[in-house]
Coordinates of C-alpha atoms and ligand atoms in Angstrom, one line a residue:
M15 CA 11.6 18.0 -11.1
D16 CA 11.2 14.3 -11.7
R17 CA 8.1 12.4 -12.8
I18 CA 7.4 9.6 -10.3
L19 CA 4.9 6.8 -11.0
I20 CA 4.0 4.9 -7.9
T21 CA 1.7 1.8 -7.7
S22 CA 0.5 -0.1 -4.6
A23 CA -0.5 -3.7 -4.9
I24 CA -4.2 -3.7 -5.4
P25 CA -6.3 -5.1 -2.6
Y26 CA -8.8 -7.8 -3.3
I27 CA -12.4 -6.8 -3.3
N28 CA -14.0 -9.5 -1.1
G29 CA -13.6 -7.9 2.2
I30 CA -12.0 -5.2 4.4
K31 CA -8.3 -5.5 4.7
H32 CA -6.4 -5.7 8.0
L33 CA -3.5 -3.6 9.2
G34 CA -1.0 -6.2 8.0
N35 CA -2.2 -5.6 4.4
L36 CA -2.1 -1.9 4.9
V37 CA 1.5 -1.7 6.0
G38 CA 2.6 -4.2 3.3
S39 CA 1.9 -1.9 0.4
Q40 CA -0.6 1.0 0.5
L41 CA 0.7 2.8 3.5
P42 CA 4.5 2.9 2.6
A43 CA 3.5 3.7 -1.0
D44 CA 1.5 6.7 0.4
L45 CA 4.5 7.8 2.5
F46 CA 6.7 7.8 -0.6
A47 CA 4.1 9.6 -2.7
R48 CA 3.6 12.3 -0.1
Y49 CA 7.3 12.7 0.3
M50 CA 7.9 13.0 -3.5
R51 CA 5.2 15.6 -3.7
C52 CA 6.7 17.5 -0.8
R53 CA 9.9 17.6 -2.7
G54 CA 8.2 19.2 -5.7
H55 CA 8.1 16.2 -8.0
E56 CA 5.2 15.3 -10.3
V57 CA 3.6 12.2 -8.8
M58 CA 1.1 9.7 -10.2
F59 CA 0.0 7.4 -7.4
I60 CA -2.2 4.6 -8.4
C61 CA -4.1 1.9 -6.6
A62 CA -7.4 0.0 -7.3
T63 CA -9.6 -2.8 -6.2
D64 CA -8.9 -6.3 -7.6
E65 CA -12.4 -7.4 -8.5
H66 CA -12.4 -10.5 -10.6
G67 CA -12.2 -14.2 -9.8
T68 CA -13.9 -16.9 -7.9
P69 CA -13.6 -15.4 -4.4
A70 CA -15.5 -12.3 -5.5
E71 CA -18.3 -14.4 -7.0
L72 CA -18.5 -16.5 -3.8
A73 CA -18.4 -13.5 -1.5
A74 CA -21.2 -11.9 -3.6
A75 CA -23.3 -15.1 -3.4
K76 CA -22.8 -15.2 0.3
A77 CA -24.0 -11.6 0.6
G78 CA -26.9 -12.5 -1.6
K79 CA -26.0 -9.9 -4.2
P80 CA -25.2 -9.9 -7.9
V81 CA -21.4 -9.8 -8.2
E82 CA -21.3 -6.5 -10.0
E83 CA -23.4 -4.8 -7.3
F84 CA -21.3 -6.5 -4.6
C85 CA -18.1 -5.2 -6.2
A86 CA -19.4 -1.7 -6.7
E87 CA -20.4 -1.5 -3.0
M88 CA -17.2 -3.0 -1.7
H89 CA -15.2 -0.7 -3.8
E90 CA -16.9 2.3 -2.2
V91 CA -16.3 0.8 1.2
Q92 CA -12.6 0.3 0.5
A93 CA -12.3 3.8 -1.0
E94 CA -13.8 5.4 2.0
I95 CA -11.5 3.6 4.4
A96 CA -8.5 4.6 2.2
K97 CA -9.6 8.2 2.6
G98 CA -9.9 7.7 6.3
F99 CA -6.2 6.6 6.4
R100 CA -5.4 9.6 4.2
L101 CA -4.0 7.4 1.4
S102 CA -3.4 10.0 -1.2
F103 CA -4.0 8.0 -4.4
D104 CA -4.4 10.1 -7.5
N105 CA -6.8 7.4 -8.5
F106 CA -8.3 4.4 -6.7
G107 CA -9.5 2.5 -9.7
R108 CA -11.4 -0.7 -10.4
S109 CA -10.0 -3.7 -12.2
S110 CA -13.5 -4.3 -13.6
S111 CA -13.4 -1.0 -15.5
P112 CA -14.1 -0.8 -19.2
Q113 CA -10.6 0.6 -19.6
N114 CA -9.1 -2.5 -18.1
H115 CA -11.2 -4.8 -20.3
V116 CA -9.8 -3.1 -23.4
L117 CA -6.2 -3.0 -22.2
T118 CA -6.3 -6.6 -21.0
Q119 CA -7.7 -7.8 -24.3
H120 CA -5.1 -5.7 -26.1
F121 CA -2.2 -7.3 -24.2
A122 CA -3.6 -10.8 -24.8
G123 CA -3.9 -10.1 -28.5
K124 CA -0.3 -8.8 -28.8
L125 CA 1.0 -11.8 -26.8
A126 CA -0.8 -14.1 -29.2
E127 CA 0.5 -12.3 -32.2
N128 CA 4.1 -12.6 -30.9
G129 CA 3.7 -16.3 -30.2
F130 CA 3.6 -16.1 -26.4
I131 CA 0.2 -17.7 -26.0
R132 CA -0.3 -21.5 -26.1
E133 CA -3.7 -23.1 -26.3
V134 CA -4.0 -26.0 -24.0
V135 CA -6.8 -28.6 -23.7
E136 CA -7.4 -29.5 -20.1
E137 CA -9.8 -31.8 -18.3
Q138 CA -12.1 -30.0 -16.0
V139 CA -15.2 -30.7 -14.0
Y140 CA -18.5 -29.9 -15.8
S141 CA -21.9 -29.7 -14.1
P142 CA -24.8 -30.4 -16.5
T143 CA -27.2 -29.1 -13.9
D144 CA -25.4 -25.8 -13.6
G145 CA -24.7 -25.7 -17.3
R146 CA -21.1 -24.7 -16.8
F147 CA -17.5 -25.8 -15.9
L148 CA -16.9 -25.5 -12.2
P149 CA -13.8 -23.8 -10.9
D150 CA -12.0 -25.5 -8.0
R151 CA -13.8 -23.5 -5.3
Y152 CA -17.2 -24.3 -6.7
I153 CA -16.7 -28.0 -6.0
E154 CA -16.7 -29.6 -2.6
G155 CA -16.5 -33.2 -1.4
T156 CA -14.9 -35.6 1.0
C157 CA -11.1 -35.2 1.5
P158 CA -9.3 -38.4 0.3
N159 CA -6.6 -37.6 2.9
C160 CA -8.5 -37.0 6.2
G161 CA -12.2 -37.7 5.4
Y162 CA -13.4 -34.1 6.1
D163 CA -16.7 -33.9 4.3
S164 CA -16.4 -30.2 3.1
A165 CA -13.0 -30.2 1.4
R166 CA -12.8 -27.6 -1.4
G167 CA -11.7 -28.5 -4.9
D168 CA -8.3 -26.8 -4.4
Q169 CA -7.6 -27.5 -0.8
C170 CA -8.9 -29.3 2.3
D171 CA -9.4 -26.7 5.0
N172 CA -9.2 -29.4 7.7
C173 CA -5.8 -31.0 6.8
T174 CA -4.6 -28.3 4.4
K175 CA -3.7 -30.8 1.7
Q176 CA -3.7 -29.3 -1.8
L177 CA -6.2 -31.0 -4.0
D178 CA -7.5 -31.4 -7.5
P179 CA -11.3 -31.4 -7.9
T180 CA -11.0 -34.9 -9.3
D181 CA -9.4 -36.1 -6.1
L182 CA -12.6 -35.5 -4.1
I183 CA -14.8 -38.4 -3.0
N184 CA -18.5 -37.8 -3.6
P185 CA -18.0 -34.3 -5.2
Y186 CA -20.9 -31.9 -5.5
S187 CA -21.4 -28.4 -6.9
T188 CA -21.6 -25.7 -4.3
E189 CA -23.8 -23.7 -6.7
S190 CA -26.6 -26.2 -7.0
G191 CA -25.6 -29.1 -4.9
A192 CA -25.7 -31.3 -8.0
T193 CA -23.7 -34.5 -7.8
D194 CA -23.9 -35.5 -11.5
L195 CA -20.5 -34.0 -12.2
E196 CA -18.5 -35.2 -15.1
V197 CA -15.0 -34.5 -16.4
R198 CA -15.0 -32.8 -19.8
E199 CA -12.3 -31.3 -22.0
T200 CA -12.0 -27.6 -22.2
K201 CA -9.5 -25.2 -23.9
H202 CA -7.5 -22.6 -22.0
L203 CA -4.8 -20.1 -22.8
H204 CA -1.4 -20.3 -21.2
L205 CA 1.2 -17.5 -21.1
R206 CA 4.5 -18.9 -22.3
Q207 CA 6.6 -17.4 -19.4
S208 CA 9.2 -20.2 -20.0
A209 CA 9.9 -18.6 -23.5
L210 CA 10.7 -15.3 -21.8
K211 CA 12.7 -16.8 -19.0
D212 CA 16.2 -15.7 -20.2
D213 CA 15.0 -12.2 -20.9
L214 CA 13.4 -11.9 -17.5
D215 CA 16.5 -13.4 -15.8
A216 CA 18.8 -10.8 -17.5
W217 CA 16.4 -8.0 -16.6
I218 CA 16.4 -9.1 -12.9
D219 CA 20.2 -9.4 -13.0
S220 CA 20.5 -5.8 -14.1
K221 CA 18.6 -4.6 -11.0
H222 CA 21.6 -4.2 -8.7
D223 CA 19.8 -1.8 -6.4
W224 CA 16.7 -3.9 -5.7
P225 CA 16.1 -5.3 -2.2
I226 CA 17.4 -8.8 -1.7
L227 CA 13.9 -9.8 -0.6
T228 CA 12.6 -8.9 -4.1
T229 CA 15.4 -10.4 -6.2
S230 CA 15.7 -13.6 -4.2
I231 CA 12.0 -14.4 -4.6
A232 CA 12.3 -13.7 -8.4
K233 CA 15.4 -15.9 -8.7
K234 CA 13.7 -18.7 -6.8
W235 CA 10.8 -18.8 -9.3
L236 CA 13.1 -18.5 -12.3
H237 CA 15.4 -21.3 -11.3
D238 CA 14.0 -23.7 -8.7
G239 CA 12.9 -27.1 -10.0
D240 CA 12.2 -27.0 -13.7
G241 CA 12.4 -23.2 -13.7
L242 CA 9.8 -20.7 -14.7
Q243 CA 6.6 -22.4 -15.8
D244 CA 3.9 -21.3 -18.3
R245 CA 0.8 -20.1 -16.6
G246 CA -2.9 -20.3 -17.4
I247 CA -4.5 -17.0 -18.1
T248 CA -8.1 -18.0 -18.7
R249 CA -10.9 -19.3 -16.5
D250 CA -14.4 -20.7 -17.0
L251 CA -16.2 -18.0 -15.1
D252 CA -18.8 -15.4 -15.9
W253 CA -17.3 -12.5 -14.0
G254 CA -14.2 -11.1 -15.5
V255 CA -12.7 -9.7 -18.7
P256 CA -14.1 -11.7 -21.7
V257 CA -11.3 -13.5 -23.6
K258 CA -10.7 -11.6 -26.8
K259 CA -7.7 -11.2 -29.1
G260 CA -7.5 -7.4 -29.0
T261 CA -10.9 -6.4 -30.4
E262 CA -11.5 -9.7 -32.2
E263 CA -13.3 -12.8 -31.0
W264 CA -11.0 -15.7 -30.0
P265 CA -12.4 -18.9 -31.6
G266 CA -12.9 -21.6 -29.0
M267 CA -12.7 -19.2 -26.1
E268 CA -16.3 -18.1 -26.1
G269 CA -17.8 -17.7 -22.6
K270 CA -14.4 -17.6 -20.9
V271 CA -12.7 -14.8 -19.0
F272 CA -9.1 -13.9 -18.3
Y273 CA -7.7 -15.2 -15.0
V274 CA -7.7 -12.6 -12.4
W275 CA -3.9 -12.6 -12.0
F276 CA -3.5 -11.6 -15.6
D277 CA -5.8 -8.6 -15.6
A278 CA -5.0 -7.3 -12.1
P279 CA -1.6 -5.7 -12.7
I280 CA -2.8 -4.3 -16.1
E281 CA -5.2 -2.3 -14.0
Y282 CA -2.3 -0.1 -12.9
I283 CA -2.3 1.2 -16.4
A284 CA -6.0 1.2 -16.8
A285 CA -6.5 3.1 -13.5
T286 CA -4.4 5.9 -14.9
K287 CA -6.5 6.0 -18.0
E288 CA -9.7 5.9 -15.8
L289 CA -8.4 9.1 -14.1
T290 CA -7.5 11.0 -17.3
D291 CA -10.7 9.8 -19.0
A292 CA -12.7 11.1 -16.0
N293 CA -10.8 14.4 -16.3
G294 CA -11.8 14.6 -19.9
E295 CA -8.1 14.5 -21.1
D296 CA -7.1 12.6 -24.2
D297 CA -4.9 9.5 -24.4
S298 CA -1.6 11.4 -24.3
A299 CA -2.4 12.2 -20.6
W300 CA -2.1 8.6 -19.4
K301 CA 0.4 7.5 -22.1
R302 CA 3.0 10.0 -20.9
W303 CA 3.2 7.8 -17.8
W304 CA 3.1 4.4 -19.4
R305 CA 4.4 4.5 -23.0
L306 CA 8.1 5.0 -23.8
D307 CA 7.0 6.3 -27.2
A308 CA 4.7 8.9 -25.7
G309 CA 6.8 10.6 -23.0
A310 CA 7.4 8.0 -20.3
E311 CA 11.2 7.7 -20.9
D312 CA 11.9 10.0 -18.0
V313 CA 9.3 8.5 -15.7
K314 CA 10.7 6.7 -12.6
Y315 CA 8.3 3.8 -11.7
F316 CA 8.1 2.4 -8.2
Q317 CA 6.0 -0.5 -7.0
F318 CA 5.1 -1.4 -3.4
M319 CA 3.9 -4.8 -2.3
G320 CA 4.0 -7.6 0.2
K321 CA 6.4 -10.5 -0.5
D322 CA 3.5 -12.8 -1.6
N323 CA 3.0 -10.5 -4.6
V324 CA 6.6 -10.4 -5.7
P325 CA 6.5 -13.3 -8.2
F326 CA 3.7 -11.6 -10.2
H327 CA 5.4 -8.3 -10.3
T328 CA 9.0 -9.5 -11.0
L329 CA 8.0 -12.2 -13.6
S330 CA 4.4 -12.5 -14.7
F331 CA 3.5 -8.9 -15.3
P332 CA 6.9 -8.1 -16.9
A333 CA 6.4 -11.2 -19.1
T334 CA 3.1 -9.6 -20.2
I335 CA 4.8 -6.3 -21.0
K336 CA 7.9 -7.7 -22.6
G337 CA 5.9 -10.3 -24.6
S338 CA 3.6 -7.6 -26.0
G339 CA 6.7 -6.3 -27.9
E340 CA 5.4 -2.7 -27.4
P341 CA 7.2 0.1 -25.6
W342 CA 5.4 0.0 -22.2
K343 CA 7.0 1.3 -19.1
L344 CA 8.6 -1.4 -16.9
V345 CA 9.0 -1.0 -13.2
D346 CA 12.3 0.6 -12.1
Y347 CA 12.2 -0.3 -8.4
I348 CA 10.2 -2.9 -6.4
K349 CA 9.9 -2.3 -2.7
S350 CA 8.6 -5.4 -1.0
F351 CA 7.6 -6.1 2.6
N352 CA 7.6 -9.0 4.9
Y353 CA 4.6 -9.7 7.1
L354 CA 3.2 -7.9 10.1
N355 CA 2.1 -10.5 12.7
Y356 CA -0.6 -9.9 15.3
D357 CA 0.0 -10.5 19.0
G358 CA 1.9 -13.8 18.9
G359 CA 0.2 -15.2 15.7
Q360 CA -0.9 -14.1 12.3
F361 CA -3.5 -11.6 11.2
S362 CA -6.3 -13.7 9.6
T363 CA -9.0 -12.4 7.4
S364 CA -10.9 -15.6 7.4
R365 CA -10.8 -16.0 11.2
G366 CA -11.2 -12.3 11.8
R367 CA -8.1 -12.2 13.9
G368 CA -6.3 -8.9 14.4
V369 CA -7.4 -5.3 13.7
F370 CA -9.2 -4.5 10.4
M371 CA -8.8 -1.1 8.7
D372 CA -12.4 0.1 9.5
Q373 CA -12.1 -1.0 13.1
A374 CA -8.8 0.8 13.6
L375 CA -10.3 4.1 12.5
E376 CA -13.2 3.6 14.9
I377 CA -10.8 3.4 17.8
L378 CA -8.2 6.1 16.9
P379 CA -7.4 8.7 14.2
A380 CA -5.3 7.7 11.2
D381 CA -2.1 9.3 12.3
Y382 CA -1.7 7.0 15.4
W383 CA -1.9 4.0 13.1
R384 CA 0.2 5.5 10.4
W385 CA 3.0 6.4 12.7
W386 CA 3.1 3.1 14.6
L387 CA 2.8 0.9 11.4
L388 CA 5.4 2.8 9.4
S389 CA 7.9 3.1 12.3
N390 CA 7.5 -0.7 12.7
A391 CA 7.2 -1.6 9.0
P392 CA 8.2 -5.2 8.3
E393 CA 11.2 -4.4 6.1
S394 CA 14.1 -6.7 6.8
S395 CA 12.0 -9.3 8.6
D396 CA 8.5 -9.9 9.8
S397 CA 7.5 -7.6 12.6
E398 CA 4.8 -7.9 15.2
F399 CA 1.9 -5.8 16.3
T400 CA 1.3 -6.0 20.1
W401 CA -1.0 -3.7 21.9
E402 CA 1.8 -3.0 24.4
N403 CA 4.2 -1.9 21.7
F404 CA 1.5 0.1 20.0
Q405 CA 0.6 1.9 23.2
A406 CA 4.3 2.5 24.1
G407 CA 5.1 3.8 20.6
V408 CA 2.2 6.2 20.4
N409 CA 2.5 7.5 23.9
K410 CA 6.2 8.0 23.7
D411 CA 6.8 9.3 20.2
L412 CA 3.6 11.2 19.5
A413 CA 2.3 12.3 22.9
D414 CA 5.5 12.7 25.0
V415 CA 7.9 13.9 22.3
L416 CA 6.1 15.7 19.5
G417 CA 2.8 16.6 21.1
N418 CA 4.4 17.7 24.3
F419 CA 6.9 20.0 22.5
V420 CA 4.1 21.7 20.6
S421 CA 2.0 22.1 23.7
R422 CA 4.8 23.4 26.0
V423 CA 6.1 26.0 23.5
T424 CA 2.8 27.4 22.5
K425 CA 1.4 27.6 26.0
F426 CA 4.6 29.1 27.4
C427 CA 4.6 31.8 24.7
R428 CA 1.0 32.6 25.2
S429 CA 1.5 33.1 29.0
K430 CA 4.7 35.2 28.7
F431 CA 4.6 37.0 25.4
G432 CA 1.1 36.6 24.0
E433 CA -0.1 34.7 20.9
E434 CA 2.5 36.0 18.5
V435 CA 6.1 35.2 17.7
P436 CA 8.3 37.2 20.2
T437 CA 10.6 39.9 18.8
A438 CA 13.4 40.3 21.3
G439 CA 16.7 38.5 21.8
E440 CA 19.4 37.1 19.6
Y441 CA 20.4 33.5 18.8
T442 CA 23.4 32.1 20.5
A443 CA 25.8 29.2 20.2
E444 CA 23.1 26.9 21.5
E445 CA 20.8 27.7 18.6
D446 CA 23.7 27.3 16.2
A447 CA 24.4 23.9 17.6
L448 CA 20.7 22.9 17.3
I449 CA 20.6 24.1 13.7
A450 CA 23.8 22.2 12.8
N451 CA 22.3 19.0 14.4
L452 CA 19.0 19.5 12.6
T453 CA 20.7 20.2 9.3
A454 CA 22.6 16.9 9.4
R455 CA 19.4 15.0 10.5
V456 CA 17.2 16.5 7.9
R457 CA 19.7 15.6 5.1
A458 CA 19.8 12.0 6.6
Y459 CA 16.0 11.9 6.7
E460 CA 15.8 12.9 3.0
D461 CA 18.3 10.2 2.1
H462 CA 16.3 7.5 3.9
M463 CA 13.0 8.7 2.5
S464 CA 14.4 8.8 -1.1
A465 CA 15.7 5.2 -0.6
M466 CA 12.3 4.1 0.8
E467 CA 13.9 3.0 4.0
V468 CA 10.7 3.4 6.0
R469 CA 11.9 2.5 9.5
K470 CA 15.2 4.4 9.2
S471 CA 13.1 7.4 8.0
A472 CA 10.9 7.2 11.1
Q473 CA 13.9 6.9 13.4
E474 CA 15.4 10.0 11.9
L475 CA 12.2 11.9 12.1
R476 CA 11.8 10.9 15.8
A477 CA 15.4 12.0 16.4
I478 CA 14.5 15.4 14.9
W479 CA 11.6 15.7 17.3
V480 CA 13.7 14.6 20.2
A481 CA 16.4 17.2 19.3
G482 CA 13.8 20.0 19.9
N483 CA 12.8 18.6 23.2
E484 CA 16.4 18.3 24.4
Y485 CA 17.1 21.8 23.2
L486 CA 14.1 23.1 25.2
Q487 CA 15.2 21.1 28.3
T488 CA 18.7 22.5 28.1
V489 CA 17.9 26.2 27.4
A490 CA 14.9 26.2 29.8
P491 CA 13.1 29.4 28.7
W492 CA 10.9 29.2 31.8
S493 CA 14.0 29.7 33.9
A494 CA 15.6 32.2 31.5
F495 CA 12.4 34.3 31.6
K496 CA 13.0 35.2 35.3
T497 CA 16.5 36.6 34.7
D498 CA 16.7 37.3 31.0
P499 CA 13.3 37.7 29.3
E500 CA 15.0 38.6 26.0
R501 CA 16.9 35.3 26.0
A502 CA 13.6 33.5 26.7
A503 CA 12.0 35.4 23.8
A504 CA 14.7 34.3 21.3
I505 CA 14.3 30.7 22.4
T506 CA 10.6 30.8 22.0
R507 CA 10.8 32.4 18.6
L508 CA 13.0 29.6 17.4
S509 CA 10.8 26.9 19.0
L510 CA 7.7 28.3 17.4
N511 CA 9.5 28.1 14.1
L512 CA 10.5 24.6 14.9
I513 CA 6.8 23.6 15.2
R514 CA 6.3 24.8 11.6
L515 CA 9.4 22.9 10.5
Y516 CA 8.1 19.7 12.3
A517 CA 4.8 20.1 10.5
V518 CA 6.5 20.2 7.1
L519 CA 8.9 17.3 7.8
S520 CA 6.2 15.1 9.5
A521 CA 3.5 15.5 6.8
P522 CA 4.3 12.3 4.9
F523 CA 3.9 10.2 8.1
I524 CA 1.2 12.1 10.0
P525 CA -0.6 14.4 7.6
D526 CA -3.5 15.4 9.9
A527 CA -1.3 16.4 12.8
S528 CA 0.9 18.2 10.3
A529 CA -2.0 20.2 9.1
K530 CA -3.1 21.1 12.6
M531 CA 0.4 22.4 13.4
L532 CA 0.4 24.6 10.4
T533 CA -3.1 25.9 11.2
A534 CA -2.0 26.6 14.8
M535 CA 1.0 28.5 13.4
K536 CA -1.4 30.4 11.1
T537 CA 0.7 29.7 8.0
S538 CA 0.3 27.9 4.8
D539 CA 4.1 27.9 4.1
D540 CA 4.8 24.2 3.9
A541 CA 7.9 24.6 1.7
W542 CA 10.5 21.8 2.2
P543 CA 13.5 23.1 4.1
G544 CA 16.5 23.7 1.9
D545 CA 18.6 25.7 4.4
V546 CA 17.4 24.8 7.9
A547 CA 18.5 28.1 9.5
E548 CA 16.4 29.9 6.9
A549 CA 13.5 27.6 7.5
L550 CA 13.6 28.4 11.1
N551 CA 13.1 32.1 10.3
A552 CA 9.9 31.5 8.2
L553 CA 7.6 32.8 10.9
P554 CA 8.8 36.4 11.5
A555 CA 8.7 38.2 14.8
G556 CA 5.2 39.4 15.5
H557 CA 3.6 36.6 13.4
A558 CA 0.3 35.5 15.1
F559 CA -0.3 31.9 16.2
E560 CA -2.7 30.0 18.4
V561 CA -2.4 27.2 21.0
P562 CA -3.7 24.1 19.3
E563 CA -5.8 21.4 21.0
V564 CA -3.9 18.4 22.2
L565 CA -2.3 16.8 19.1
F566 CA -2.1 13.3 20.5
A567 CA -3.9 11.9 23.5
K568 CA -2.1 9.1 25.4
I569 CA -3.5 5.6 25.2
A570 CA -4.6 4.6 28.7
D571 CA -3.9 1.1 30.0
E572 CA -7.6 0.5 30.5
D573 CA -8.3 1.2 26.8
R574 CA -5.5 -1.0 25.7
E575 CA -6.8 -3.9 27.7
I576 CA -10.3 -3.5 26.3
W577 CA -9.0 -3.5 22.7
Q578 CA -6.7 -6.4 23.4
E579 CA -9.7 -8.5 24.4
K580 CA -11.9 -7.2 21.7
F581 CA -9.6 -8.1 18.8
S582 CA -8.3 -11.4 20.1
G583 CA -11.0 -13.6 18.5
T584 CA -13.5 -13.7 15.8
R585 CA -14.8 -10.6 14.1
D586 CA -18.6 -10.1 14.5
Ligands
ZN17 ZN1 -8.3 -33.2 4.5

């Protein structure tokens, strides 16, 4: 038994995520976590909401709520949706937790002690009316490039030019509307990533088994231009982790908080502690996952994320960990994803384009989405969601292949032999051939799942379902019943057992349908198949079952057209 630590990139708090976000980290991480649990490993699967930073403050202001209240509410919303998608986190934490405050301050203190923090005096816009320094997004004005009158301090939304607040013509505070802005000096902390560049470079070089997508992005950041740059880790904001050196005050940094990118990955660790604290366990319970000096030497740590998060996870977070000089667990494997596009364009949170996680669950159960998204995961390149592909995938794989098999077998048995596994008949060469085929396919499926090859895993699982249908078509128990009922009984006995096997193998992809299949087979035996022939004898002759309700309804053209229209434009 291995100990498997899995983290999914943590979703930002300011809104409900779309399906592209889901398939880029949380969903494949869940697939892997479920599979590892099925195989009997001890799993710690962590995710959280990323709650600090300017966008959270602005979203809260827009909602007319204090930022803490806004974050608490949005966390609950995201947690409920995650449950709806059956994301099996051991903890879905919050980066604003007291545990993360302490850990973030601890890391900053260690980095400072080891000389990896530089204090930098910067010029920044100050608003005497607001009594504070204004972050980029709190300043708007006229774009010097295109003349748009509501350009933000970091970027013009009209012409997309990247800006500095001091570039803006007639700048004003979005907080108060004040125009008496002035430039003042303020001190910030920078993480000396450049000083850790060679160490990080050698570490990335040692990761021969990482996906090219992961290592190529890391290498680009390490070497392009002037190479890896130092990075600011503090902000002039109210909402965040107050800047402290461990537990000590940090002179000159009063009233400042850590930059959200610095505290967000530390939340992986903090969320584990949130869990064990909530369980009333002592510190050894979370440290055995995260500290090499407290039992984490044999932990295998896997991270899942979209490609936009790779630089932080290959460089910035490891710089934090390495720079601390303490024996923290570093990631062993980073699985990164390209983007899922939507119907000829991009998903867009700001424009409400595409399907959002809450909307998806209002239309169809989680398994439909899980199956399609995972079987079309954007692994080697970007992939595209179209309603036609979604309809075709669901109808063919789930309804015609898997659902139809379960329905035909159980209904046939009920009508000819009653609702129990038939006793008569022996297996023949046809069953032997099926078992040999399934054995090879199950072993290939295991290999792909262990390697986090999501699409290949889905293809293999589909092939396992198809093999059952083809077998049924060939041996035709409905014909055999007329001339040789014992033969029909043997075929049915094997096919009912195959339903149980399908439930076990399919659980990581479609957990609800899997549970329904087990319930219909009146068994709780969900043991992973070692020997396939043995697994196909798990339900003995005479074992009762029931015909389940339709596992997967087909998506009608009419519904597809309605949804296509509904999700083409702006979210209401
Ligand atoms: Zn502009």
